[in-house]
Amino acid sequence: MSPAPHRPDPHRFDAARIDGIAQSDIRLQSRKCAEVGGVNLGQGICDQPTPDVVKAAAKAAIDDDQSIYTKYEGIDALRVAIAGKMADYNGLPCDPDSEVLVTAGSTGGFVAATLSFIDPGDEVILFSPFYGYHFNVLRMAQPVIKSVTLRGDDFAFDPDELAAAFSDKTKAIVINTPGNPSGKVFTRDELALIADLCVRHDALAITDEIYEYILYDGHEHVSLATLPGMRERTITLSGFSKTYNMTGWRLGYAVAPEPLTRRMGVIADLLYICAPSPLQHGVLAAFDLPPAYYSQLLADYDRKRALTMAACDAVGLRSLRPQGSYYLMVDVRGAGFASDREAADALLERCGVAAVPGSSFYIDPADGATQLRICFAKQDHDLERACEGLRRLGAVRS
Ligand SMILES: Cc1ncc(COP(=O)(O)O)c(C=O)c1O
C-alpha cells in the first residue's frame, strides 16, 4: 500500500502577525445573501449615485491624461481644498502643504498611521463596538488592544473604565465619530474627557470621522483635534466615500501635524504610491457642491433611518437610535431570538434580509450577542423591499 499522501499545512507560510485574522462575518453574510437573492443590509456599501459633477470632472481628468503618479501626499489643489474644508467645517485650520495627506480611502490613512506609530506590545485603546477594519488593521501591528465598551441606548462609556484603560504603555486611542456600527456621535464633553487622558498620558489619538456629515436630531460633529492640547497629538481621518457615494474611488485624507503626516506619507508611498490620480482631480468638483447637497443627503438618510427603525420596531427588534452614520444596532431579544446569530440566520431565511451579528463588533463577543447591525444606506426600493421582509418576521411569529 502506498503511504498516505503528505498534506502540508496550508497555513505554514502565514506570518504570525496575521494569525486569527479572517474574513469578517460581514462578507460571509453578504455571500449568503447573494445566494438567496435577499437584500443586503449587512455590508456598509452605500449604493446611491456619485454626484454628476464629480463624475464629469473625473472623466475630463481621464481624457486630459491625468494618469501618472501624483506626489505621495496628493495633488496640490486637492490638499488646498481639504485644508479649506477642515477650517470651515471642522474648525481646524491646517497647512495644506505639510499637514494634509491624501490617502487611498481613509483606510489607507488608518493603515499608514498604524504602521507608522504602533509597535508590537504598545497598548492601544479601542472602543467596542468597533469598526472591524480598525480592530484587524491594528492587530497586524501586534499591539495590546484594550477595549472600552460603549453601553446603553446612547452607547456611553464609563469615564472610570476609560481612565483605567490608560497606562504608561498607552500609545494611542482610536475614536470613530459618528460611529460604525454604533451610530454614536461623541459629545464635546466626552471628547474633553478623552483629550484630558491623552494629554496626561502623552498618547496619540487617531480619529476616524468618515461619517462627519451624516448627523441626526441636531447632533453636532466635534473634531477631537480642536480640543485644547489635542492638535499636536491627533490624526484626523476622513474621506469622500460616504459623503459623495464613492466608496470604490478610494479617496480619503489624513490631517495631522507635519512630523506625523510626513511619517505616514512615506509609509503610504511604500504601500500604494499615491491615491488614484484622475480621481483626485475629479473629486475637486465635490468642493463646489452647494449646501443643498448636504441637506438633501441628510434628509435622505433621515428618511431611510425612520423607515428602517419603524420596520424593526414593528417586529420587536428594538433599535438603539443612531445619532449619526447610517447603521442601526437592534436588540434581538424583543423579537424572540436568543442570540445574534440565530436572529441573523432567521432574517435571511424568513425575510430575505442580511444583517451582521453584533458579536462581531466586540472584543468580548458576549457584549454584542443580542445585537444586530443593519445598514440603511440603500436605494429606496431595496430598503422598502427589506422592510417588507422584516415585517413578515412578525407575521411568521404570530
Ligand atoms: C468607520 C469607517 N471608517 C472607514 C471606512 C472606510 O472608508 P474609506 O472608504 O474612506 O476607506 C468605513 C466604511 O465602511 C467605516 O465605516
XYZ file of C-alpha atoms and ligand atoms in Angstrom:
414
model
C 0.000 0.000 0.000
C 1.343 3.383 -0.893
C 1.744 5.813 2.032
C -0.999 8.363 2.610
C -0.278 11.478 0.565
C 1.510 14.129 2.549
C -0.857 17.052 3.138
C 1.180 20.074 4.098
C -0.409 22.575 6.450
C -1.913 25.164 4.085
C -1.141 27.888 6.635
C 2.533 27.014 7.042
C 3.603 30.188 5.193
C 1.324 32.555 7.146
C 3.004 35.410 9.000
C 2.361 35.275 12.754
C 1.153 38.853 12.544
C -1.986 37.776 10.660
C -2.836 34.871 12.981
C -6.559 34.735 13.659
C -7.418 37.422 11.129
C -10.137 36.043 8.875
C -12.781 37.302 6.539
C -15.404 39.074 8.562
C -18.959 37.960 9.254
C -19.994 40.825 7.014
C -18.561 39.211 3.899
C -19.994 35.853 4.915
C -23.485 37.304 5.358
C -23.144 39.080 2.005
C -22.330 35.805 0.295
C -25.244 34.010 1.926
C -27.496 36.920 0.997
C -26.484 36.754 -2.666
C -27.224 33.001 -2.640
C -30.831 33.558 -1.541
C -31.332 36.716 -3.642
C -32.013 38.761 -0.491
C -31.485 42.441 0.297
C -28.095 43.043 1.815
C -28.383 45.337 4.798
C -25.201 43.792 6.135
C -22.408 45.411 4.231
C -21.908 49.161 4.668
C -21.900 49.973 0.998
C -23.981 52.962 0.028
C -25.373 52.340 -3.413
C -26.520 55.903 -4.112
C -25.144 57.568 -7.256
C -21.971 59.671 -7.188
C -22.795 63.364 -7.921
C -22.811 64.034 -11.692
C -20.413 66.977 -11.482
C -17.830 64.787 -9.776
C -18.217 62.029 -12.355
C -17.887 64.572 -15.171
C -14.738 66.063 -13.633
C -13.155 62.618 -13.290
C -13.998 61.766 -16.908
C -12.441 65.063 -18.012
C -9.315 64.293 -15.978
C -9.007 60.893 -17.659
C -9.441 62.496 -21.103
C -6.834 65.043 -20.091
C -4.396 62.190 -19.327
C -4.073 62.885 -15.626
C -2.746 59.371 -15.472
C 0.630 59.436 -13.817
C 1.614 59.046 -10.172
C 0.967 62.143 -8.096
C 3.113 63.253 -5.168
C 2.552 60.788 -2.344
C 0.748 63.499 -0.381
C -1.705 64.114 -3.236
C -2.207 66.902 -5.780
C -1.782 70.455 -4.517
C -5.261 71.652 -5.450
C -6.914 68.830 -3.545
C -4.835 69.422 -0.412
C -5.728 73.121 -0.554
C -9.423 72.245 -0.915
C -9.228 69.794 2.010
C -7.498 72.396 4.199
C -10.298 74.851 3.344
C -12.939 72.308 4.335
C -11.068 71.475 7.564
C -11.070 75.154 8.523
C -14.699 75.798 7.554
C -16.432 72.586 8.601
C -14.197 71.156 11.326
C -12.850 74.416 12.782
C -9.355 73.010 12.303
C -7.226 75.264 10.116
C -4.192 73.420 8.769
C -1.343 73.895 6.318
C -2.184 72.176 3.012
C 1.500 71.663 2.215
C 2.640 69.980 5.395
C -0.409 68.844 7.360
C -2.665 67.184 4.778
C -2.069 63.775 3.257
C -4.399 62.461 0.553
C -4.762 58.705 1.036
C -6.257 55.679 -0.706
C -9.520 55.936 1.192
C -9.465 56.827 4.857
C -8.490 53.169 5.233
C -5.169 53.967 3.543
C -4.665 56.651 6.186
C -5.532 54.291 9.034
C -3.143 51.602 7.792
C -0.370 54.175 7.303
C -0.956 55.585 10.806
C -0.946 52.117 12.354
C 2.257 51.029 10.627
C 3.929 54.369 11.303
C 3.221 54.665 15.006
C 2.225 51.344 16.570
C 4.835 48.818 17.685
C 4.258 45.270 18.907
C 3.437 45.413 22.605
C 2.247 49.041 22.586
C -1.137 49.484 24.171
C -3.917 50.854 22.008
C -7.374 51.717 23.337
C -10.328 50.905 21.108
C -13.997 51.436 21.910
C -16.329 48.481 21.338
C -18.470 48.084 19.303
C -15.713 48.853 16.820
C -15.337 49.107 13.075
C -13.784 45.768 12.094
C -11.054 47.295 9.958
C -9.796 49.297 12.928
C -9.520 46.163 15.024
C -7.935 43.979 12.357
C -5.544 46.565 10.928
C -4.352 47.280 14.462
C -3.855 43.564 15.058
C -1.428 43.416 12.150
C 0.827 45.768 14.118
C 0.562 43.438 17.164
C -0.260 45.906 19.922
C -2.120 45.006 23.098
C -5.650 46.182 22.313
C -7.557 47.399 25.360
C -11.268 47.654 24.794
C -13.637 50.077 26.477
C -17.232 49.048 25.870
C -19.879 51.581 24.924
C -23.141 50.639 26.606
C -26.799 51.557 26.813
C -29.068 53.377 24.409
C -26.620 56.201 23.798
C -23.523 53.991 23.778
C -21.920 55.897 26.638
C -18.596 54.940 28.179
C -17.783 54.786 31.850
C -15.171 57.524 32.490
C -13.530 55.416 35.217
C -13.274 52.425 32.894
C -11.666 54.626 30.260
C -9.227 56.139 32.760
C -8.302 52.639 33.939
C -7.594 51.556 30.365
C -4.831 54.175 30.063
C -1.372 53.274 31.330
C 2.219 54.350 30.793
C 2.290 51.919 27.848
C -0.660 53.566 26.062
C 0.497 54.641 22.636
C -2.808 55.563 21.052
C -6.558 55.652 21.308
C -8.865 55.163 18.320
C -12.107 57.127 18.149
C -14.770 56.821 15.486
C -17.371 59.586 15.464
C -20.032 59.336 14.109
C -19.553 55.657 14.757
C -19.894 52.468 12.820
C -21.691 50.333 13.937
C -22.982 52.260 16.955
C -24.221 55.437 15.258
C -22.755 57.203 18.286
C -21.716 60.831 17.986
C -19.234 61.623 20.757
C -20.215 64.782 22.613
C -17.821 67.619 23.285
C -17.793 66.651 26.975
C -16.941 63.034 26.219
C -14.179 64.139 23.876
C -12.861 66.507 26.553
C -12.510 63.548 28.929
C -10.637 61.596 26.260
C -8.459 64.623 25.471
C -7.559 65.075 29.116
C -6.419 61.439 29.385
C -4.461 61.647 26.114
C -2.598 64.723 27.314
C -1.927 63.220 30.737
C -0.548 60.006 29.221
C 1.118 61.648 26.228
C -0.928 59.415 23.907
C -1.722 59.756 20.237
C -5.370 59.956 19.108
C -6.474 58.544 15.773
C -9.942 59.747 14.955
C -11.986 58.372 12.078
C -14.558 60.989 11.062
C -15.665 59.489 7.760
C -19.381 59.947 8.622
C -18.931 63.555 9.773
C -21.703 64.903 7.529
C -24.268 62.270 8.482
C -25.791 63.511 11.746
C -29.365 63.287 13.060
C -31.579 65.008 15.610
C -29.329 68.064 15.942
C -26.224 66.142 16.994
C -23.055 68.161 16.455
C -19.854 66.805 14.951
C -16.810 67.760 17.017
C -13.304 67.040 15.777
C -11.140 65.890 18.676
C -8.138 67.795 17.286
C -9.891 71.108 18.040
C -9.833 70.461 21.800
C -7.084 72.031 23.924
C -3.819 70.094 23.793
C -5.025 67.756 21.038
C -3.922 69.352 17.800
C -0.327 68.167 18.142
C -1.298 64.603 19.051
C -4.262 63.846 16.793
C -4.500 62.249 13.372
C -7.870 63.177 11.887
C -9.004 60.779 9.184
C -11.811 61.392 6.780
C -12.639 60.900 3.146
C -15.060 61.128 0.281
C -16.534 57.606 0.202
C -19.573 58.229 2.349
C -20.367 61.896 1.737
C -20.247 61.629 -2.047
C -21.178 57.966 -2.538
C -17.865 56.864 -3.984
C -16.630 54.021 -1.825
C -14.883 52.417 -4.790
C -12.906 55.507 -5.763
C -10.587 55.005 -2.810
C -10.028 58.592 -1.825
C -9.536 59.830 1.706
C -7.221 62.017 3.724
C -5.372 62.446 6.976
C -4.788 65.743 8.750
C -2.091 65.893 11.418
C 0.976 67.898 12.435
C 3.833 67.781 9.950
C 6.089 65.182 11.619
C 3.158 62.748 11.678
C 1.918 63.355 8.111
C 5.492 63.069 6.863
C 5.995 59.649 8.506
C 2.614 58.467 7.311
C 3.267 59.801 3.817
C 6.470 57.799 3.483
C 4.639 54.651 4.565
C 1.611 55.356 2.338
C 4.032 55.812 -0.572
C 5.500 52.373 0.119
C 2.059 50.808 0.411
C 0.426 52.200 -2.732
C 2.465 55.229 -4.002
C -0.484 57.611 -4.268
C -4.263 57.815 -4.401
C -5.748 57.370 -7.914
C -4.608 60.354 -9.940
C -7.565 61.196 -12.235
C -9.981 60.649 -9.370
C -8.090 63.144 -7.190
C -8.745 65.691 -9.939
C -12.351 64.575 -10.252
C -13.206 64.854 -6.573
C -12.189 68.517 -6.569
C -15.610 69.209 -8.075
C -17.239 67.942 -4.855
C -15.988 71.008 -3.009
C -18.222 73.194 -5.188
C -21.409 71.331 -4.325
C -23.963 73.693 -2.771
C -25.187 73.429 0.848
C -28.400 71.934 -0.557
C -26.412 68.809 -1.499
C -25.596 68.151 2.143
C -29.091 68.897 3.415
C -30.546 66.532 0.812
C -28.051 63.821 1.835
C -29.156 64.224 5.427
C -32.859 64.328 4.609
C -32.482 61.107 2.583
C -30.661 59.254 5.343
C -33.043 60.562 7.979
C -35.986 59.182 5.985
C -34.232 55.833 5.471
C -33.402 55.679 9.161
C -37.040 56.320 10.122
C -38.308 53.697 7.658
C -35.870 51.058 8.901
C -36.413 51.825 12.576
C -40.190 51.603 12.139
C -39.946 48.212 10.420
C -37.621 46.910 13.123
C -39.695 48.274 15.980
C -42.845 46.717 14.484
C -41.414 43.209 14.947
C -39.789 43.819 18.316
C -36.266 44.452 17.044
C -35.784 47.415 19.328
C -33.422 49.838 17.733
C -30.847 51.868 19.530
C -31.463 55.224 17.879
C -28.412 56.185 15.827
C -27.167 59.746 16.265
C -25.110 59.678 13.081
C -23.741 57.415 10.281
C -26.072 55.005 8.523
C -26.265 51.946 10.706
C -28.790 50.758 13.200
C -27.951 48.455 16.088
C -31.011 46.487 17.198
C -31.631 44.299 20.222
C -32.896 40.906 19.007
C -34.451 39.721 22.264
C -37.727 41.588 21.778
C -38.302 39.609 18.574
C -37.900 36.340 20.475
C -34.347 35.488 19.483
C -31.826 34.153 21.940
C -28.744 35.223 20.037
C -27.452 37.476 17.303
C -26.561 34.549 15.054
C -29.975 32.942 15.409
C -31.555 36.303 14.533
C -29.225 36.889 11.555
C -29.992 33.418 10.154
C -33.737 33.875 10.650
C -33.745 37.292 8.994
C -32.013 35.882 5.983
C -34.097 32.719 5.696
C -37.514 34.142 6.534
C -37.263 37.765 5.419
C -34.540 37.722 2.761
C -32.598 40.358 4.667
C -28.916 40.156 5.587
C -27.693 41.831 8.783
C -24.487 41.416 10.761
C -24.328 39.606 14.124
C -23.453 42.105 16.847
C -20.839 39.895 18.470
C -18.501 40.574 15.560
C -18.087 44.166 16.748
C -16.808 43.469 20.256
C -13.569 42.171 21.741
C -15.723 40.177 24.128
C -18.332 38.687 21.752
C -20.743 38.277 24.683
C -21.168 42.066 24.761
C -22.836 42.021 21.340
C -24.506 38.627 21.490
C -28.004 40.118 21.460
C -27.411 42.803 18.838
C -27.547 43.017 15.064
C -26.210 45.713 12.808
C -28.444 46.840 9.985
C -27.171 49.231 7.309
C -29.824 51.511 5.820
C -27.678 53.171 3.122
C -29.662 51.500 0.364
C -31.689 52.662 -2.614
C -35.288 53.277 -1.553
C -36.753 50.350 -3.491
C -34.278 47.886 -1.900
C -34.833 49.337 1.543
C -38.608 49.149 1.122
C -38.321 45.512 -0.005
C -36.126 44.793 3.041
C -38.601 46.494 5.373
C -41.492 44.475 3.904
C -39.369 41.376 4.508
C -38.726 42.392 8.106
C -42.446 42.885 8.709
C -43.001 39.271 7.591
C -40.971 38.259 10.630
C -43.881 39.449 12.776
C -46.388 37.554 10.619
C -44.369 34.334 10.824
C -44.037 34.588 14.575
C -47.658 35.450 15.356
C -15.843 53.827 10.324
C -15.374 53.638 8.934
N -14.169 54.100 8.593
C -13.708 53.950 7.341
C -14.450 53.295 6.366
C -13.866 53.136 5.015
O -13.631 54.380 4.473
P -12.830 54.584 3.123
O -13.698 54.146 2.005
O -12.555 56.057 3.116
O -11.585 53.783 3.216
C -15.711 52.791 6.685
C -16.500 52.056 5.675
O -17.426 51.360 5.966
C -16.175 52.979 8.003
O -17.373 52.510 8.356
